[in-house]
Amino acid sequence: MQNANLYRLFEQRIPNDPDAVFLDGIDGRQLRYSEIPSRSGQMLSLLQQHGVKKGDRVVVQVDKSIEAVLLYLACLRAGAIYIPLNTAYTPAEVGYFLGDATPRLFVCTPAKKVDLEAVAKDRGVASVLSLGGAADGELIDALESQPASNEVVQVEADELASILYTSGTTGRSKGAMLSHANLASNARVLFNTWQWQNDDVLLHALPIFHVHGLFVALHCALLGGSRVIFLPRYDVATVMRKLPEATVMMGVPTFYTRLLEHEEFGRETCANMRLFVSGSAPLLAETHREFEARTGHRILERYGMTETGMITSNPYAGERLAGTVGYALPGISVRVADDYGRALPRGEAGVLEITGPNVFQGYWQMPEKTAEEFRPDGWFITGDIAVMADDERVTIVGRAKDLIISGGFNVYPKEIESAIDDLPGIKESAVIGIPHPDFGEGVTAVVVPDGSTELSEPSVIAALKDRLARFKQPKRVFIVDALPRNTMGKVQKNILRDTYRDIFT
Ligand code: MCA
Ligand code: AMP
């Protein structure tokens, strides 16, 4: 029987050249393609020593490193389910994920080990290991003495490779279950659509705990046997220095606006570049045009979701139209529908719905939530509002879901409102996204006091510090007497967005 393990696909693509470099860190550390089997095999032995078996969850909150990628590959090989977490999450937030995922093993950074071990113990997690970004931590110490396992556990196509948590409109994060086949299909489609070349060099500055940096970027590179300039984070000076060596870069819109702000950024920096890809948040048409004027490159915008991987892409060879997300990727069908899942005529705005081999297996242990997001005919409801042109080109024009995207990170207002409403002195709150020149949208809170204590903008922000990851915390807080409501009593966020629309500009 064929083994649908995604690792098998990557293994087949390892270049013959024993010196071909996969991950090329700026700290001088490298991982060669030829080392992938043995090094991920050692990691696999370590996982097995900690009792990790097929179907077990492994939760990981670590800095970007070569070993973090090996850990991902080893989880695939073990048939275990890899669950990466944003490094910005506070211990309180991590506690929720550990309780929900009930992992066999939790891997965290050495600096947070003491705090997080206590959280993990509370949630009944048996093993906790530390792994640092500078090749330090218990996991590294234990790794060297491990024999390299040859095993690649047999899995079926629909068995889980990963769970990625996405927040929800209810404020409770949901784990999107992605199978080996979901990830493999999307990797193949993107590799082909973007005409990946043998000698491509990918500049990788994205975090590796989300679909964009982990799956979209790394999977394309693994299929191409490409060198990856592996930056620990996005930092414009380092990106400027390394761009001339690269041929492909993937980023959120903030990556591009920050490059445009750099005086020296221009054609010379991009001399070797073949492709700039943008996604995770809307790229302003203005940024697209300014980028082309400065560099001669038209950014290729694509659109996707955690639950589905990539859904649409502007064409590689055809016209990359600013402000649109292009066409459904091969094998994926999209429709713009009314509230009942009926396709609308071309040109009309409605909810974008999709079906295809990339669509996830449902939310971890939330069958009701899963059912709510699918139509009876099996199409997944994205919650994005789109318009389809006569030639089937898709433009995202809004969101049916109450979601803020800040620098490519999703923030669900409900979660922030609940955290604010729990604070002393607060009667109620409304959280909105306001146009922000750097992050696209800036999280903004409008708060009504209950009069029991004195409230100020700094006091509200300070009180949220340990509860919410930094990127979720409001950049501004406004204290008001009452929130605007319609006759049904619903808070009119559009009025608030209008009132505060200029605060960041
Ligand atoms: C950092 N901060 C942020 C954000 N990032 N605040 C709001 N939104 C953010 N995204 C905080 C920092 O903690 C800091 O707080 C202050 O803002 C300024 O930090 P700065 O140094 O400017 O930020 P940075 O470290 O340079 O990070 C900005 C960034 C980063 C490079 C845009 O957020 C990033 O790498 N974003 C990529 C997200 C991503 O990969 N999304 C893909 C999701 P303080 O001053 O208090 O320290 S996958 C997805 O959405 C789908 C599937 C898809 O289609 O791809
Ligand atoms: P996530 O839940 O983190 O996977 O974020 C997915 C959401 O990001 C989508 O539902 C869209 O709202 C948004 N998104 C991703 N790419 C784009 C894009 N190119 N244009 C507009 N919105 C996007």
Short mmCIF file of N, CA and C in Angstrom, two decimals, residues 183-332:
data_model
loop_
_atom_site.label_atom_id
_atom_site.label_comp_id
_atom_site.label_asym_id
_atom_site.label_seq_id
_atom_site.Cartn_x
_atom_site.Cartn_y
_atom_site.Cartn_z
N LEU A 183 -2.14 19.03 2.66
CA LEU A 183 -0.89 19.79 2.53
C LEU A 183 -0.16 19.44 1.23
N ALA A 184 -0.18 18.16 0.88
CA ALA A 184 0.53 17.74 -0.34
C ALA A 184 -0.12 18.37 -1.57
N SER A 185 -1.45 18.38 -1.62
CA SER A 185 -2.11 18.90 -2.82
C SER A 185 -1.80 20.38 -2.99
N ASN A 186 -1.85 21.14 -1.89
CA ASN A 186 -1.60 22.58 -2.00
C ASN A 186 -0.13 22.85 -2.36
N ALA A 187 0.76 22.07 -1.80
CA ALA A 187 2.19 22.26 -2.11
C ALA A 187 2.43 22.05 -3.61
N ARG A 188 1.88 20.98 -4.14
CA ARG A 188 2.10 20.67 -5.57
C ARG A 188 1.53 21.77 -6.46
N VAL A 189 0.31 22.20 -6.11
CA VAL A 189 -0.37 23.19 -6.94
C VAL A 189 0.40 24.52 -6.96
N LEU A 190 0.90 24.94 -5.81
CA LEU A 190 1.62 26.22 -5.75
C LEU A 190 2.96 26.11 -6.48
N PHE A 191 3.61 24.99 -6.28
CA PHE A 191 4.90 24.75 -6.95
C PHE A 191 4.74 24.87 -8.47
N ASN A 192 3.68 24.28 -8.97
CA ASN A 192 3.45 24.32 -10.43
C ASN A 192 2.97 25.69 -10.88
N THR A 193 2.01 26.27 -10.15
CA THR A 193 1.42 27.54 -10.56
C THR A 193 2.46 28.66 -10.60
N TRP A 194 3.35 28.65 -9.62
CA TRP A 194 4.33 29.73 -9.55
C TRP A 194 5.62 29.36 -10.31
N GLN A 195 5.51 28.27 -11.08
CA GLN A 195 6.61 27.85 -11.97
C GLN A 195 7.95 27.83 -11.26
N TRP A 196 7.95 27.15 -10.12
CA TRP A 196 9.17 27.05 -9.32
C TRP A 196 10.32 26.52 -10.16
N GLN A 197 11.48 27.13 -10.04
CA GLN A 197 12.64 26.75 -10.86
C GLN A 197 13.69 26.02 -10.01
N ASN A 198 14.49 25.21 -10.70
CA ASN A 198 15.52 24.43 -10.00
C ASN A 198 16.48 25.28 -9.19
N ASP A 199 16.81 26.45 -9.74
CA ASP A 199 17.82 27.26 -9.06
C ASP A 199 17.21 28.40 -8.24
N ASP A 200 15.93 28.29 -7.89
CA ASP A 200 15.34 29.34 -7.07
C ASP A 200 15.99 29.40 -5.68
N VAL A 201 16.08 30.62 -5.18
CA VAL A 201 16.55 30.84 -3.81
C VAL A 201 15.47 31.64 -3.11
N LEU A 202 14.94 31.07 -2.04
CA LEU A 202 13.81 31.70 -1.34
C LEU A 202 14.30 32.52 -0.16
N LEU A 203 13.90 33.77 -0.11
CA LEU A 203 14.18 34.59 1.08
C LEU A 203 13.03 34.38 2.05
N HIS A 204 13.33 33.79 3.21
CA HIS A 204 12.29 33.38 4.15
C HIS A 204 12.40 34.22 5.43
N ALA A 205 11.47 35.17 5.58
CA ALA A 205 11.49 36.04 6.76
C ALA A 205 10.19 35.91 7.56
N LEU A 206 9.33 34.99 7.16
CA LEU A 206 8.04 34.80 7.84
C LEU A 206 8.20 33.91 9.07
N PRO A 207 7.28 34.03 10.02
CA PRO A 207 7.31 33.07 11.12
C PRO A 207 6.91 31.67 10.62
N ILE A 208 7.35 30.62 11.33
CA ILE A 208 7.03 29.26 10.85
C ILE A 208 5.96 28.60 11.73
N PHE A 209 5.08 29.43 12.31
CA PHE A 209 3.97 28.82 13.07
C PHE A 209 2.63 29.04 12.37
N HIS A 210 2.67 29.56 11.13
CA HIS A 210 1.43 29.75 10.37
C HIS A 210 1.57 29.11 8.99
N VAL A 211 0.43 29.00 8.32
CA VAL A 211 0.38 28.40 6.98
C VAL A 211 1.38 29.07 6.03
N HIS A 212 1.43 30.40 6.06
CA HIS A 212 2.23 31.13 5.07
C HIS A 212 3.72 30.73 5.13
N GLY A 213 4.32 30.88 6.31
CA GLY A 213 5.75 30.61 6.44
C GLY A 213 6.09 29.13 6.47
N LEU A 214 5.21 28.33 7.12
CA LEU A 214 5.51 26.91 7.29
C LEU A 214 5.16 26.10 6.05
N PHE A 215 3.95 26.25 5.58
CA PHE A 215 3.51 25.39 4.48
C PHE A 215 3.77 26.02 3.10
N VAL A 216 3.24 27.20 2.88
CA VAL A 216 3.35 27.78 1.53
C VAL A 216 4.83 27.94 1.16
N ALA A 217 5.58 28.60 2.02
CA ALA A 217 6.97 28.90 1.67
C ALA A 217 7.86 27.66 1.73
N LEU A 218 7.87 26.98 2.88
CA LEU A 218 8.83 25.87 3.01
C LEU A 218 8.49 24.69 2.11
N HIS A 219 7.20 24.42 1.91
CA HIS A 219 6.86 23.27 1.06
C HIS A 219 7.29 23.50 -0.39
N CYS A 220 7.11 24.72 -0.89
CA CYS A 220 7.57 24.99 -2.27
C CYS A 220 9.07 24.76 -2.36
N ALA A 221 9.81 25.27 -1.36
CA ALA A 221 11.27 25.11 -1.38
C ALA A 221 11.65 23.64 -1.32
N LEU A 222 10.96 22.87 -0.47
CA LEU A 222 11.29 21.44 -0.33
C LEU A 222 11.00 20.68 -1.63
N LEU A 223 9.93 21.07 -2.32
CA LEU A 223 9.64 20.39 -3.59
C LEU A 223 10.66 20.77 -4.65
N GLY A 224 11.21 21.98 -4.55
CA GLY A 224 12.16 22.43 -5.55
C GLY A 224 13.61 22.10 -5.21
N GLY A 225 13.84 21.59 -4.02
CA GLY A 225 15.22 21.37 -3.58
C GLY A 225 15.98 22.69 -3.53
N SER A 226 15.27 23.75 -3.16
CA SER A 226 15.83 25.10 -3.25
C SER A 226 16.53 25.52 -1.96
N ARG A 227 17.49 26.43 -2.14
CA ARG A 227 18.13 27.04 -0.97
C ARG A 227 17.16 28.06 -0.37
N VAL A 228 17.12 28.06 0.96
CA VAL A 228 16.25 28.99 1.68
C VAL A 228 17.13 29.88 2.55
N ILE A 229 17.11 31.19 2.28
CA ILE A 229 17.82 32.12 3.16
C ILE A 229 16.89 32.30 4.36
N PHE A 230 17.30 31.73 5.47
CA PHE A 230 16.38 31.49 6.58
C PHE A 230 16.63 32.55 7.66
N LEU A 231 15.84 33.61 7.62
CA LEU A 231 16.02 34.71 8.57
C LEU A 231 15.19 34.44 9.83
N PRO A 232 15.72 34.79 11.00
CA PRO A 232 14.97 34.52 12.23
C PRO A 232 13.65 35.29 12.29
N ARG A 233 13.63 36.47 11.68
CA ARG A 233 12.41 37.28 11.66
C ARG A 233 12.53 38.30 10.53
N TYR A 234 11.45 39.03 10.28
CA TYR A 234 11.52 40.07 9.27
C TYR A 234 12.16 41.32 9.87
N ASP A 235 13.26 41.70 9.28
CA ASP A 235 13.93 42.91 9.73
C ASP A 235 14.42 43.56 8.45
N VAL A 236 13.96 44.79 8.19
CA VAL A 236 14.12 45.35 6.85
C VAL A 236 15.59 45.47 6.44
N ALA A 237 16.47 45.77 7.41
CA ALA A 237 17.89 45.93 7.07
C ALA A 237 18.47 44.59 6.58
N THR A 238 18.15 43.52 7.25
CA THR A 238 18.66 42.20 6.85
C THR A 238 18.04 41.78 5.52
N VAL A 239 16.76 42.05 5.35
CA VAL A 239 16.10 41.70 4.09
C VAL A 239 16.77 42.47 2.94
N MET A 240 17.04 43.73 3.14
CA MET A 240 17.71 44.53 2.11
C MET A 240 19.07 43.93 1.75
N ARG A 241 19.78 43.44 2.77
CA ARG A 241 21.12 42.88 2.56
C ARG A 241 21.06 41.55 1.82
N LYS A 242 20.03 40.74 2.11
CA LYS A 242 19.99 39.39 1.55
C LYS A 242 19.18 39.29 0.25
N LEU A 243 18.33 40.28 -0.01
CA LEU A 243 17.49 40.20 -1.22
C LEU A 243 18.28 39.99 -2.52
N PRO A 244 19.42 40.66 -2.68
CA PRO A 244 20.14 40.48 -3.95
C PRO A 244 20.56 39.03 -4.22
N GLU A 245 20.60 38.18 -3.18
CA GLU A 245 20.96 36.77 -3.38
C GLU A 245 19.74 35.92 -3.74
N ALA A 246 18.55 36.50 -3.57
CA ALA A 246 17.34 35.68 -3.67
C ALA A 246 16.65 35.81 -5.02
N THR A 247 15.79 34.82 -5.32
CA THR A 247 14.96 34.91 -6.52
C THR A 247 13.47 34.97 -6.19
N VAL A 248 13.10 34.47 -4.99
CA VAL A 248 11.69 34.48 -4.59
C VAL A 248 11.58 35.00 -3.16
N MET A 249 10.56 35.84 -2.91
CA MET A 249 10.25 36.22 -1.53
C MET A 249 8.75 36.12 -1.34
N MET A 250 8.35 35.65 -0.16
CA MET A 250 6.92 35.64 0.17
C MET A 250 6.74 36.49 1.42
N GLY A 251 5.67 37.28 1.43
CA GLY A 251 5.49 38.12 2.61
C GLY A 251 4.06 38.60 2.77
N VAL A 252 3.81 39.15 3.94
CA VAL A 252 2.54 39.83 4.19
C VAL A 252 2.72 41.27 3.69
N PRO A 253 1.61 42.01 3.47
CA PRO A 253 1.76 43.36 2.90
C PRO A 253 2.72 44.26 3.69
N THR A 254 2.78 44.11 5.01
CA THR A 254 3.69 44.94 5.81
C THR A 254 5.15 44.78 5.35
N PHE A 255 5.52 43.57 4.90
CA PHE A 255 6.89 43.37 4.40
C PHE A 255 7.16 44.35 3.24
N TYR A 256 6.17 44.49 2.38
CA TYR A 256 6.36 45.30 1.17
C TYR A 256 6.31 46.79 1.47
N THR A 257 5.39 47.19 2.37
CA THR A 257 5.32 48.63 2.68
C THR A 257 6.60 49.06 3.40
N ARG A 258 7.14 48.17 4.24
CA ARG A 258 8.38 48.53 4.94
C ARG A 258 9.56 48.62 3.97
N LEU A 259 9.59 47.76 2.95
CA LEU A 259 10.66 47.85 1.95
C LEU A 259 10.56 49.17 1.19
N LEU A 260 9.31 49.54 0.86
CA LEU A 260 9.12 50.79 0.10
C LEU A 260 9.54 52.02 0.89
N GLU A 261 9.49 51.89 2.22
CA GLU A 261 9.92 53.03 3.05
C GLU A 261 11.43 53.17 3.09
N HIS A 262 12.13 52.11 2.68
CA HIS A 262 13.59 52.14 2.72
C HIS A 262 14.12 52.88 1.49
N GLU A 263 14.88 53.93 1.74
CA GLU A 263 15.32 54.80 0.64
C GLU A 263 16.09 54.06 -0.44
N GLU A 264 16.92 53.09 -0.02
CA GLU A 264 17.79 52.43 -1.01
C GLU A 264 17.12 51.29 -1.75
N PHE A 265 15.89 50.98 -1.39
CA PHE A 265 15.22 49.85 -2.04
C PHE A 265 14.86 50.21 -3.48
N GLY A 266 15.23 49.35 -4.40
CA GLY A 266 14.91 49.63 -5.80
C GLY A 266 15.34 48.50 -6.71
N ARG A 267 15.50 48.81 -7.98
CA ARG A 267 15.81 47.78 -8.98
C ARG A 267 17.06 46.97 -8.65
N GLU A 268 18.06 47.65 -8.12
CA GLU A 268 19.32 46.94 -7.84
C GLU A 268 19.14 45.86 -6.78
N THR A 269 18.37 46.19 -5.75
CA THR A 269 18.13 45.22 -4.67
C THR A 269 17.46 43.96 -5.23
N CYS A 270 16.66 44.16 -6.28
CA CYS A 270 15.85 43.05 -6.81
C CYS A 270 16.45 42.46 -8.08
N ALA A 271 17.73 42.71 -8.29
CA ALA A 271 18.34 42.34 -9.57
C ALA A 271 18.13 40.87 -9.93
N ASN A 272 18.17 39.98 -8.94
CA ASN A 272 18.04 38.54 -9.22
C ASN A 272 16.64 38.01 -8.99
N MET A 273 15.74 38.89 -8.59
CA MET A 273 14.42 38.42 -8.18
C MET A 273 13.58 37.96 -9.36
N ARG A 274 12.86 36.86 -9.13
CA ARG A 274 11.94 36.32 -10.14
C ARG A 274 10.50 36.59 -9.72
N LEU A 275 10.25 36.48 -8.39
CA LEU A 275 8.86 36.49 -7.93
C LEU A 275 8.72 37.03 -6.51
N PHE A 276 7.82 38.00 -6.35
CA PHE A 276 7.40 38.46 -5.03
C PHE A 276 5.95 38.03 -4.84
N VAL A 277 5.68 37.32 -3.75
CA VAL A 277 4.31 36.87 -3.48
C VAL A 277 3.81 37.59 -2.23
N SER A 278 2.56 38.04 -2.26
CA SER A 278 1.96 38.66 -1.07
C SER A 278 0.66 37.96 -0.71
N GLY A 279 0.40 37.87 0.59
CA GLY A 279 -0.85 37.28 1.04
C GLY A 279 -1.01 37.40 2.53
N SER A 280 -2.05 36.80 3.05
CA SER A 280 -2.46 36.77 4.47
C SER A 280 -3.30 37.98 4.85
N ALA A 281 -3.24 39.03 4.04
CA ALA A 281 -4.02 40.24 4.29
C ALA A 281 -4.09 40.98 2.97
N PRO A 282 -5.07 41.89 2.82
CA PRO A 282 -5.17 42.60 1.53
C PRO A 282 -3.97 43.50 1.27
N LEU A 283 -3.47 43.41 0.05
CA LEU A 283 -2.38 44.29 -0.39
C LEU A 283 -3.05 45.50 -1.05
N LEU A 284 -2.75 46.69 -0.58
CA LEU A 284 -3.37 47.87 -1.19
C LEU A 284 -2.91 48.00 -2.64
N ALA A 285 -3.85 48.36 -3.52
CA ALA A 285 -3.52 48.53 -4.94
C ALA A 285 -2.40 49.57 -5.08
N GLU A 286 -2.43 50.54 -4.20
CA GLU A 286 -1.43 51.61 -4.19
C GLU A 286 -0.01 51.04 -3.92
N THR A 287 0.08 50.07 -2.99
CA THR A 287 1.37 49.44 -2.69
C THR A 287 1.85 48.66 -3.92
N HIS A 288 0.90 47.95 -4.54
CA HIS A 288 1.21 47.15 -5.73
C HIS A 288 1.81 48.05 -6.81
N ARG A 289 1.19 49.20 -7.04
CA ARG A 289 1.63 50.11 -8.10
C ARG A 289 2.97 50.76 -7.75
N GLU A 290 3.09 51.18 -6.49
CA GLU A 290 4.33 51.84 -6.08
C GLU A 290 5.50 50.85 -6.19
N PHE A 291 5.22 49.60 -5.84
CA PHE A 291 6.27 48.57 -5.89
C PHE A 291 6.73 48.36 -7.34
N GLU A 292 5.77 48.33 -8.23
CA GLU A 292 6.13 48.13 -9.64
C GLU A 292 6.96 49.32 -10.16
N ALA A 293 6.53 50.52 -9.77
CA ALA A 293 7.25 51.70 -10.24
C ALA A 293 8.69 51.70 -9.73
N ARG A 294 8.89 51.24 -8.50
CA ARG A 294 10.24 51.26 -7.92
C ARG A 294 11.13 50.14 -8.42
N THR A 295 10.53 48.96 -8.68
CA THR A 295 11.36 47.77 -8.92
C THR A 295 11.15 47.15 -10.30
N GLY A 296 10.06 47.48 -10.95
CA GLY A 296 9.72 46.82 -12.21
C GLY A 296 9.02 45.48 -12.00
N HIS A 297 8.83 45.08 -10.72
CA HIS A 297 8.16 43.81 -10.43
C HIS A 297 6.70 44.03 -10.04
N ARG A 298 5.84 43.18 -10.60
CA ARG A 298 4.44 43.20 -10.15
C ARG A 298 4.28 42.12 -9.10
N ILE A 299 3.96 42.52 -7.88
CA ILE A 299 3.78 41.54 -6.80
C ILE A 299 2.65 40.60 -7.19
N LEU A 300 2.84 39.31 -6.93
CA LEU A 300 1.79 38.33 -7.22
C LEU A 300 0.99 38.13 -5.93
N GLU A 301 -0.26 38.59 -5.93
CA GLU A 301 -1.09 38.44 -4.73
C GLU A 301 -1.90 37.16 -4.82
N ARG A 302 -1.90 36.44 -3.72
CA ARG A 302 -2.71 35.21 -3.64
C ARG A 302 -3.55 35.29 -2.36
N TYR A 303 -4.51 34.38 -2.24
CA TYR A 303 -5.44 34.44 -1.11
C TYR A 303 -5.66 33.03 -0.56
N GLY A 304 -5.72 32.94 0.78
CA GLY A 304 -5.96 31.62 1.37
C GLY A 304 -6.43 31.74 2.79
N MET A 305 -6.53 30.60 3.42
CA MET A 305 -6.95 30.54 4.82
C MET A 305 -6.24 29.37 5.50
N THR A 306 -6.18 29.42 6.81
CA THR A 306 -5.59 28.31 7.56
C THR A 306 -6.34 27.01 7.24
N GLU A 307 -7.65 27.09 7.16
CA GLU A 307 -8.48 25.89 6.96
C GLU A 307 -8.29 25.26 5.58
N THR A 308 -7.75 26.02 4.65
CA THR A 308 -7.74 25.56 3.26
C THR A 308 -6.39 25.66 2.58
N GLY A 309 -5.44 26.28 3.23
CA GLY A 309 -4.23 26.62 2.48
C GLY A 309 -4.60 27.64 1.41
N MET A 310 -3.86 27.67 0.33
CA MET A 310 -4.11 28.69 -0.69
C MET A 310 -5.30 28.30 -1.58
N ILE A 311 -6.10 29.32 -1.90
CA ILE A 311 -7.34 29.10 -2.66
C ILE A 311 -7.23 29.71 -4.06
N THR A 312 -6.82 30.97 -4.13
CA THR A 312 -6.70 31.63 -5.43
C THR A 312 -5.31 32.26 -5.55
N SER A 313 -4.94 32.51 -6.80
CA SER A 313 -3.66 33.19 -7.03
C SER A 313 -3.76 34.00 -8.32
N ASN A 314 -3.13 35.15 -8.30
CA ASN A 314 -2.93 35.86 -9.57
C ASN A 314 -2.05 34.96 -10.44
N PRO A 315 -2.17 35.10 -11.76
CA PRO A 315 -1.39 34.20 -12.62
C PRO A 315 0.10 34.53 -12.59
N TYR A 316 0.91 33.51 -12.81
CA TYR A 316 2.35 33.75 -12.89
C TYR A 316 2.66 34.43 -14.22
N ALA A 317 2.08 33.88 -15.30
CA ALA A 317 2.40 34.40 -16.62
C ALA A 317 1.42 35.49 -17.07
N GLY A 318 0.15 35.37 -16.69
CA GLY A 318 -0.85 36.34 -17.13
C GLY A 318 -0.81 37.62 -16.32
N GLU A 319 -1.89 38.37 -16.39
CA GLU A 319 -1.89 39.68 -15.75
C GLU A 319 -2.10 39.60 -14.23
N ARG A 320 -1.17 40.21 -13.50
CA ARG A 320 -1.31 40.30 -12.04
C ARG A 320 -1.97 41.62 -11.73
N LEU A 321 -3.25 41.55 -11.43
CA LEU A 321 -4.04 42.77 -11.31
C LEU A 321 -4.08 43.25 -9.87
N ALA A 322 -3.65 44.50 -9.65
CA ALA A 322 -3.64 45.07 -8.30
C ALA A 322 -5.05 45.04 -7.71
N GLY A 323 -5.15 44.68 -6.45
CA GLY A 323 -6.45 44.70 -5.76
C GLY A 323 -7.27 43.44 -5.98
N THR A 324 -6.78 42.50 -6.79
CA THR A 324 -7.51 41.23 -6.96
C THR A 324 -6.62 40.08 -6.48
N VAL A 325 -7.28 38.95 -6.19
CA VAL A 325 -6.51 37.79 -5.72
C VAL A 325 -6.42 36.70 -6.79
N GLY A 326 -6.85 37.02 -7.99
CA GLY A 326 -6.64 36.10 -9.12
C GLY A 326 -7.71 35.03 -9.24
N TYR A 327 -7.28 33.87 -9.72
CA TYR A 327 -8.21 32.80 -10.08
C TYR A 327 -8.07 31.62 -9.13
N ALA A 328 -9.14 30.81 -9.03
CA ALA A 328 -9.06 29.58 -8.23
C ALA A 328 -7.88 28.76 -8.73
N LEU A 329 -7.13 28.20 -7.80
CA LEU A 329 -5.99 27.36 -8.17
C LEU A 329 -6.49 26.07 -8.81
N PRO A 330 -5.70 25.42 -9.65
CA PRO A 330 -6.14 24.19 -10.30
C PRO A 330 -6.62 23.15 -9.28
N GLY A 331 -7.75 22.53 -9.57
CA GLY A 331 -8.31 21.50 -8.68
C GLY A 331 -9.21 22.05 -7.59
N ILE A 332 -9.23 23.39 -7.46
CA ILE A 332 -10.05 24.03 -6.41
C ILE A 332 -11.19 24.77 -7.10
#
